[in-house]
mmCIF file of C-alpha atoms and ligand atoms in Angstrom:
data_model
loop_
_atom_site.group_PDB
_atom_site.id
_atom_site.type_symbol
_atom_site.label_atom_id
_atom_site.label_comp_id
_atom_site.label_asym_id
_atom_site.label_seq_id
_atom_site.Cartn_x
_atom_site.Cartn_y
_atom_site.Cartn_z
ATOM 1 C CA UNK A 23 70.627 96.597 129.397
ATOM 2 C CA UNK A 24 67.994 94.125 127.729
ATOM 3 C CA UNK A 25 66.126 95.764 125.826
ATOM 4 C CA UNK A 26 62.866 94.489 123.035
ATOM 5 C CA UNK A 27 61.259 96.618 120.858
ATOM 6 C CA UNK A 28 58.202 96.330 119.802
ATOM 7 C CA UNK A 29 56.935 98.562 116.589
ATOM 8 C CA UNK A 30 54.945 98.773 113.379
ATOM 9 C CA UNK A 31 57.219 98.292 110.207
ATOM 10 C CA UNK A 32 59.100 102.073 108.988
ATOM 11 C CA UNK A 33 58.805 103.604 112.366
ATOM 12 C CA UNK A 34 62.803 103.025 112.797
ATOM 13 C CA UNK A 35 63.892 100.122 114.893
ATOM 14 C CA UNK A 36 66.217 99.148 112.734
ATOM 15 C CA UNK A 37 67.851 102.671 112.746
ATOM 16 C CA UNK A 38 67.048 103.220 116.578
ATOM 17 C CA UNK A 39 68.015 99.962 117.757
ATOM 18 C CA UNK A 40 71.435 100.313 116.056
ATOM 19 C CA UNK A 41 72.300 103.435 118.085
ATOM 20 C CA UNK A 42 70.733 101.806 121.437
ATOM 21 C CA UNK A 43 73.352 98.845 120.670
ATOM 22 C CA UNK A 44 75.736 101.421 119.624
ATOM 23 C CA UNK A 45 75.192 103.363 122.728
ATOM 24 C CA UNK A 46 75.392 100.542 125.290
ATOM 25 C CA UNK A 47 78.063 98.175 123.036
ATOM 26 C CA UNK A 48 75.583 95.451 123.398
ATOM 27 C CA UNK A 49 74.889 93.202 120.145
ATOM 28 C CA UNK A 50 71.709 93.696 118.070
ATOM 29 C CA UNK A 51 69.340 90.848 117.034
ATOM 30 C CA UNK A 52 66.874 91.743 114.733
ATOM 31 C CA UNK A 53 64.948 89.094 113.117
ATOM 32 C CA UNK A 54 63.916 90.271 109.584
ATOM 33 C CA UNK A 55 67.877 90.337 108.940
ATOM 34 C CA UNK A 56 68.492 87.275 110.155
ATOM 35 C CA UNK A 57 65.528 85.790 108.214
ATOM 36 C CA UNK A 58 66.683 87.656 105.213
ATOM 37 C CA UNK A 59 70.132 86.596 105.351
ATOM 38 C CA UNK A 60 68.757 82.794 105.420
ATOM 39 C CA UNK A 61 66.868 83.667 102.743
ATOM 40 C CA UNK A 62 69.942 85.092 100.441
ATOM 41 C CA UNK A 63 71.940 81.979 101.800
ATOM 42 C CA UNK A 64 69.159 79.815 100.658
ATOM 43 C CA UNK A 65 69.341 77.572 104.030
ATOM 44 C CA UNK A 66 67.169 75.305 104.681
ATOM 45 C CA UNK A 67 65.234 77.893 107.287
ATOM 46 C CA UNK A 68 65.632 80.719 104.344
ATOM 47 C CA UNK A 69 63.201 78.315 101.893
ATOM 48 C CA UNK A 70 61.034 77.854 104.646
ATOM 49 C CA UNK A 71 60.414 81.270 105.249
ATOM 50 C CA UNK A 72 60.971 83.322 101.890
ATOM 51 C CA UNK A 73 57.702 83.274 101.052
ATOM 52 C CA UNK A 74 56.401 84.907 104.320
ATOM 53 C CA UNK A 75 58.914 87.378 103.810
ATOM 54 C CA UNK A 76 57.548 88.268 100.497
ATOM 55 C CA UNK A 77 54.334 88.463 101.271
ATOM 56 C CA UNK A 78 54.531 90.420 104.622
ATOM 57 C CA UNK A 79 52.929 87.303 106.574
ATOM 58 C CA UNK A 80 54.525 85.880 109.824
ATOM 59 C CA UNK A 81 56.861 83.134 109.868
ATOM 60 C CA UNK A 82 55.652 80.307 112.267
ATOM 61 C CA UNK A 83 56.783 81.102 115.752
ATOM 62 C CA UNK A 84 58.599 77.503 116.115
ATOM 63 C CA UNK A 85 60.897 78.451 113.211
ATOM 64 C CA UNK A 86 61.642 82.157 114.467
ATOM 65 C CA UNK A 87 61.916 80.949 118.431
ATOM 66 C CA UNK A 88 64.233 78.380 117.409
ATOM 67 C CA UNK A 89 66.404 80.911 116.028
ATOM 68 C CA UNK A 90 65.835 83.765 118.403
ATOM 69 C CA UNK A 91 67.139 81.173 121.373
ATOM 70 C CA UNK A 92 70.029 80.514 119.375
ATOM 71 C CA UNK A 93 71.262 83.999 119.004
ATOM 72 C CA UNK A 94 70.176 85.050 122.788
ATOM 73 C CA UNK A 95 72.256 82.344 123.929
ATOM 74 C CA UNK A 96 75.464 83.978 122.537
ATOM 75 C CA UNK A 97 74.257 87.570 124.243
ATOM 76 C CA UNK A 98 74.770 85.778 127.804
ATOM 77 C CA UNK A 99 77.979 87.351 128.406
ATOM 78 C CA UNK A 100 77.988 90.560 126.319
ATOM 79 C CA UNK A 101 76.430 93.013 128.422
ATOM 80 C CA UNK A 102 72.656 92.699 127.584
ATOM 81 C CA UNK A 103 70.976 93.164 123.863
ATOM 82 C CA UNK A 104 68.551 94.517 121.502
ATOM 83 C CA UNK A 105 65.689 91.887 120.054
ATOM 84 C CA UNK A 106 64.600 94.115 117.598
ATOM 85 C CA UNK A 107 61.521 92.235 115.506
ATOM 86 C CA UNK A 108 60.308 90.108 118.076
ATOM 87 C CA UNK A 109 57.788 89.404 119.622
ATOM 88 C CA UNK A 110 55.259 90.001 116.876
ATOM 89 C CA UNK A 111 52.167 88.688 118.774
ATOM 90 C CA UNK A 112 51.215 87.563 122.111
ATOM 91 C CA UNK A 113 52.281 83.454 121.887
ATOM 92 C CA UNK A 114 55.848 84.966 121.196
ATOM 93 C CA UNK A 115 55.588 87.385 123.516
ATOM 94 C CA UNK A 116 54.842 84.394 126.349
ATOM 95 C CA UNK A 117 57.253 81.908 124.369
ATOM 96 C CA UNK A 118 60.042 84.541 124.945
ATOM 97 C CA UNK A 119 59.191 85.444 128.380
ATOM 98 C CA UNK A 120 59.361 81.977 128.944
ATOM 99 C CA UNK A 121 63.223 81.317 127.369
ATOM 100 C CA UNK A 122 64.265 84.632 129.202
ATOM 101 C CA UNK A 123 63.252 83.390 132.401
ATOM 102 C CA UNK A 124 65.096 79.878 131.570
ATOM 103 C CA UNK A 125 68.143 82.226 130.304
ATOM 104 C CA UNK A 126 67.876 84.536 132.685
ATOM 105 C CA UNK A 127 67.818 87.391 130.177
ATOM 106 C CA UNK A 128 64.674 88.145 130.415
ATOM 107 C CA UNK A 129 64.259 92.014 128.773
ATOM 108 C CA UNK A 130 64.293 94.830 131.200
ATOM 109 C CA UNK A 131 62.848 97.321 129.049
ATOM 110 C CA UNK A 132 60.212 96.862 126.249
ATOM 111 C CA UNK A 133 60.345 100.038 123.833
ATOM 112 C CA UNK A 134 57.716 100.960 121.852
ATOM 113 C CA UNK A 135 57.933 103.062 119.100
ATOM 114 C CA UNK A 136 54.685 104.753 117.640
ATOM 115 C CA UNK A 137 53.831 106.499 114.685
ATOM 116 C CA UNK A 138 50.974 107.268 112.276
ATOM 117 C CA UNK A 139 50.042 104.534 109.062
ATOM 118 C CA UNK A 140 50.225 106.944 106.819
ATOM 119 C CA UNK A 141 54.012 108.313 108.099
ATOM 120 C CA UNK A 142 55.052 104.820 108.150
ATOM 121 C CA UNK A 143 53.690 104.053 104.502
ATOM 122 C CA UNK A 144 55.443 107.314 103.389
ATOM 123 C CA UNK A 145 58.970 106.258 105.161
ATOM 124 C CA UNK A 146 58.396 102.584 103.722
ATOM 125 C CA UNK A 147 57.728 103.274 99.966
ATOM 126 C CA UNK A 148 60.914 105.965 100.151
ATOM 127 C CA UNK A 149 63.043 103.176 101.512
ATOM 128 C CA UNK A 150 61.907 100.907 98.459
ATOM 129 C CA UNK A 151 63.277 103.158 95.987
ATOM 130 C CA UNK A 152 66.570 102.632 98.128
ATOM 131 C CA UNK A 153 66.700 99.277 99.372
ATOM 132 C CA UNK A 154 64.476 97.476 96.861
ATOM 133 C CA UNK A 155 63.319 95.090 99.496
ATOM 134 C CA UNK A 156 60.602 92.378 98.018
ATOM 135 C CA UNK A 157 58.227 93.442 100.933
ATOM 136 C CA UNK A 158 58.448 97.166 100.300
ATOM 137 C CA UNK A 159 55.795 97.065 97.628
ATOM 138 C CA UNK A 160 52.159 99.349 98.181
ATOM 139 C CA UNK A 161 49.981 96.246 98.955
ATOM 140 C CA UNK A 162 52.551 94.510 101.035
ATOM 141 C CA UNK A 163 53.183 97.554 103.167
ATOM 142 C CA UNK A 164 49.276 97.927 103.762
ATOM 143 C CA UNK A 165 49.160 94.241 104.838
ATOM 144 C CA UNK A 166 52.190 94.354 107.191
ATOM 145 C CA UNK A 167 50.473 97.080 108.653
ATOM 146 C CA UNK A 168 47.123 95.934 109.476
ATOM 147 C CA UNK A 169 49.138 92.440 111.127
ATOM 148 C CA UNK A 170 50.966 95.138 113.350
ATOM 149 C CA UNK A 171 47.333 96.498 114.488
ATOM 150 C CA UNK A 172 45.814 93.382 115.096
ATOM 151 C CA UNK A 173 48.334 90.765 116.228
ATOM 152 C CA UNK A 174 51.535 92.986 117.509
ATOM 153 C CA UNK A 175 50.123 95.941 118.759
ATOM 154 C CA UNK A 176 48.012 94.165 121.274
ATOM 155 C CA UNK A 177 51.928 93.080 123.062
ATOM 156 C CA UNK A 178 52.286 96.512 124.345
ATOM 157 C CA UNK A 179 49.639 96.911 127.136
ATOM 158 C CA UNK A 180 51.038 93.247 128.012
ATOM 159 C CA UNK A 181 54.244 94.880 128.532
ATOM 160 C CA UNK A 182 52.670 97.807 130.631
ATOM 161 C CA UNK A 183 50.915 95.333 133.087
ATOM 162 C CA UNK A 184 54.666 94.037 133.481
ATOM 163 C CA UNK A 185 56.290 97.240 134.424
ATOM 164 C CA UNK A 186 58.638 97.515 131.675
ATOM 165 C CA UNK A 187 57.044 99.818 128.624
ATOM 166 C CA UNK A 188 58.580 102.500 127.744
ATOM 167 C CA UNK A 189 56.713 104.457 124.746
ATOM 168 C CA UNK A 190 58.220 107.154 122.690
ATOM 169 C CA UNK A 191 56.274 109.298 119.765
ATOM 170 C CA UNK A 192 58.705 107.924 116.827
ATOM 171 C CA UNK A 193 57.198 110.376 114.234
ATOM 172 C CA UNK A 194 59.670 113.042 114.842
ATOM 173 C CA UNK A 195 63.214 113.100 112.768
ATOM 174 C CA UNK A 196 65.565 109.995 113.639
ATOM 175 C CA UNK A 197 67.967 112.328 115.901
ATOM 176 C CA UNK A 198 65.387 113.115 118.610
ATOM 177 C CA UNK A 199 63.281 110.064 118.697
ATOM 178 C CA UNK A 200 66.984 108.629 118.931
ATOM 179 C CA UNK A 201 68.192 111.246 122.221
ATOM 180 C CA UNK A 202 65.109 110.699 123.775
ATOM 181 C CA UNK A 203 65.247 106.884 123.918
ATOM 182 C CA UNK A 204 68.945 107.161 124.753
ATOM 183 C CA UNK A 205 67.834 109.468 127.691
ATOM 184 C CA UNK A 206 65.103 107.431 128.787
ATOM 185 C CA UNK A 207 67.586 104.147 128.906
ATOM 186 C CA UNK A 208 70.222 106.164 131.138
ATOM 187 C CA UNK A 209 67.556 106.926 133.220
ATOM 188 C CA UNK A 210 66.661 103.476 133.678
ATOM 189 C CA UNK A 211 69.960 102.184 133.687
ATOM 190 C CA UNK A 212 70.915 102.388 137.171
ATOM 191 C CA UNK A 213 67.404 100.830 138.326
ATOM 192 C CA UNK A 214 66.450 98.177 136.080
ATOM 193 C CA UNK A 215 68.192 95.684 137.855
ATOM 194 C CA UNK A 216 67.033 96.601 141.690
ATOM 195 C CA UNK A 217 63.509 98.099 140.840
ATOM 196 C CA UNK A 218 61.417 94.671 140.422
ATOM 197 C CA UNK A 219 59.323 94.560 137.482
ATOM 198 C CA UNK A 220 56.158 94.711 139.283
ATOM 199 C CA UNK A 221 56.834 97.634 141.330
ATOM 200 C CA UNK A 222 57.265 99.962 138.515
ATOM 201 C CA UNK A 223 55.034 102.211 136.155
ATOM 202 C CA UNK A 224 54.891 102.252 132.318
ATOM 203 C CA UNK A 225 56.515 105.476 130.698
ATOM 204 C CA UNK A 226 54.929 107.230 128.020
ATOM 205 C CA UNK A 227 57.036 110.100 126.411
ATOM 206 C CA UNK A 228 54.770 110.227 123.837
ATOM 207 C CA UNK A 229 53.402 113.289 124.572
ATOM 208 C CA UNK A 230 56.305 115.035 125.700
ATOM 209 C CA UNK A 231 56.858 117.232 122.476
ATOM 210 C CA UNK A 232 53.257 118.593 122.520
ATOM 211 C CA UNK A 233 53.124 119.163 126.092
ATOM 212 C CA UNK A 234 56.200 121.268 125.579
ATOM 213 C CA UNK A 235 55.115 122.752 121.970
ATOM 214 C CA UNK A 236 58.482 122.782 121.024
ATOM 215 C CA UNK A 237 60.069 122.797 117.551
ATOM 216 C CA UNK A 238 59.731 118.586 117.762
ATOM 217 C CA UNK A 239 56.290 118.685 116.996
ATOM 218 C CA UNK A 240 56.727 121.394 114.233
ATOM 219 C CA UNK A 241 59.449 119.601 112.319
ATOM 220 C CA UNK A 242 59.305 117.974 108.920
ATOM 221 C CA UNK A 243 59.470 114.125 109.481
ATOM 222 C CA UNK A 244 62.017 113.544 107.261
ATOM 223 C CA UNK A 245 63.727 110.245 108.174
HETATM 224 P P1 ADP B 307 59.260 95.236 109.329
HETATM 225 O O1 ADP B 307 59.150 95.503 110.790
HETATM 226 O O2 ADP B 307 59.590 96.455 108.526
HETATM 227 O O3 ADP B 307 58.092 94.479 108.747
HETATM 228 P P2 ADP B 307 61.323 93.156 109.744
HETATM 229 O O4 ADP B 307 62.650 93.197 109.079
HETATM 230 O O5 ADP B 307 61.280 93.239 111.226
HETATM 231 O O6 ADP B 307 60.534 94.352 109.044
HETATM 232 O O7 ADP B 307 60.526 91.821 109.312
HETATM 233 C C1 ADP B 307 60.395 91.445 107.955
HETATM 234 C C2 ADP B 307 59.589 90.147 107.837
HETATM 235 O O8 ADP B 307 60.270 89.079 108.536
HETATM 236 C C3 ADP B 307 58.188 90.161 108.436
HETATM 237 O O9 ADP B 307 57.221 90.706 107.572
HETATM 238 C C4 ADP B 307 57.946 88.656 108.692
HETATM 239 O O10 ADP B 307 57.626 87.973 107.498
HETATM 240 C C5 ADP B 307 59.327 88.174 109.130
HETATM 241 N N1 ADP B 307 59.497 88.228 110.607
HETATM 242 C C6 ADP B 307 60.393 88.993 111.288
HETATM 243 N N2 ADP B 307 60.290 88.789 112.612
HETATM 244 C C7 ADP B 307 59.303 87.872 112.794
HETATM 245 C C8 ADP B 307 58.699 87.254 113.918
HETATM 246 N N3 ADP B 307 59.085 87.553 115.169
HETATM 247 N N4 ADP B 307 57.696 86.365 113.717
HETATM 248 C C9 ADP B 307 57.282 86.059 112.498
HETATM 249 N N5 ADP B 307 57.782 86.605 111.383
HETATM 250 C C10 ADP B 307 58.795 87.504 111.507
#
């Protein structure tokens, strides 16, 4: 299972992309920890990007393509993978098409998580009393944000013309937005790799909950 997700920051693909590699036993790549960890080795890469990384701007998609080919390379034999911060806008999203073809890994599923601004500024600012990460801050939040809407959100109806969306309403608590994604891979599982891309419709779950005004759509969002 190859699997990209594609989400605004705090709606949990970190957390959800952990159980997904968890779930399958495939290995997770997600590129604000890799960046990071350059940045706390101070590599050469880490001073190029540290300042991006505090200010919630996008590293240059040379430096992060470089990398992401790198660590893709090693998935070849392990059974698929999760790319979990990348692509964040649509020259990545064609740059990475582009190696996964050349690879032959190209992602059979693209998962899209949604949820609200104001949830994910919530979630964000109560992980920066835990985690103290230098982009957790008010301002930097609200400018990682409004990059999502206008540079990475645009990705997903890409992805839908492709065949391979799948969307899920991530503003639920972590354990059901985490079963439903783990039920919508299963499902997929056994076609992904007959079913050509083209032939195939986008999913949206998103309104699942509501249509079946269950307790999901009642519950705190405590995450
Ligand atoms: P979040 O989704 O919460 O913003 P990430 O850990 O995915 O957190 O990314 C943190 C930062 O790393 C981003 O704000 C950006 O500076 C950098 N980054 C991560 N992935 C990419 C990418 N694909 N292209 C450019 N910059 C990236």
């Amino acid at each position: 299972m190859r699997v990209l997700m594609v989400a605004p920051p705090g709606a949990g693909k970190g957390t959800q992309g952990a159980l997904i590699c968890a779930h399958f036993g495939i290995p997770h790549i997600a590129t604000g920890d890799l960046l990071r960890d350059h940045v706390a080795r101070q590599t050469d890469l880490g001073r190029a990007v540290r300042q991006h990384l505090d200010e919630g701007t996008l590293v240059p998609d040379e430096l992060v393509l470089d990398m992401v080919r790198e660590a893709l390379i090693t998935t070849a034999d392990r059974g698929g993978y999760v790319l979990d911060g990348v692509p964040r806008n649509m020259g990545q999203a064609r740059a990475l098409y582009k190696l996964g073809l050349e690879l032959g890994l190209t992602a059979n599923v693209a998962l899209h998580l949604q949820a609200d601004d104001r949830e994910l500024t919530r979630r964000l600012l109560a992980r920066a009393v835990l985690q103290g990460r230098s982009d957790d801050t008010e301002d930097v939040i609200a400018r990682r944000l409004r990059l999502y809407h206008e540079v990475t959100h645009p990705i997903v109806a890409w992805y839908g013309t492709r065949g391979i969306l799948v969307s899920v309403d991530a503003m639920r608590p972590v354990e059901q937005v985490g079963r439903e994604i783990l039920a919508a891979l299963e499902v997929m599982r056994s076609f992904v790799d007959r079913v050509p891309e083209h032939a195939r419709r986008p999913v949206d779950l998103t309104g699942l909950s509501a249509a079946f005004g269950d307790a999901a759509t009642t519950s705190t969002h405590a995450q």
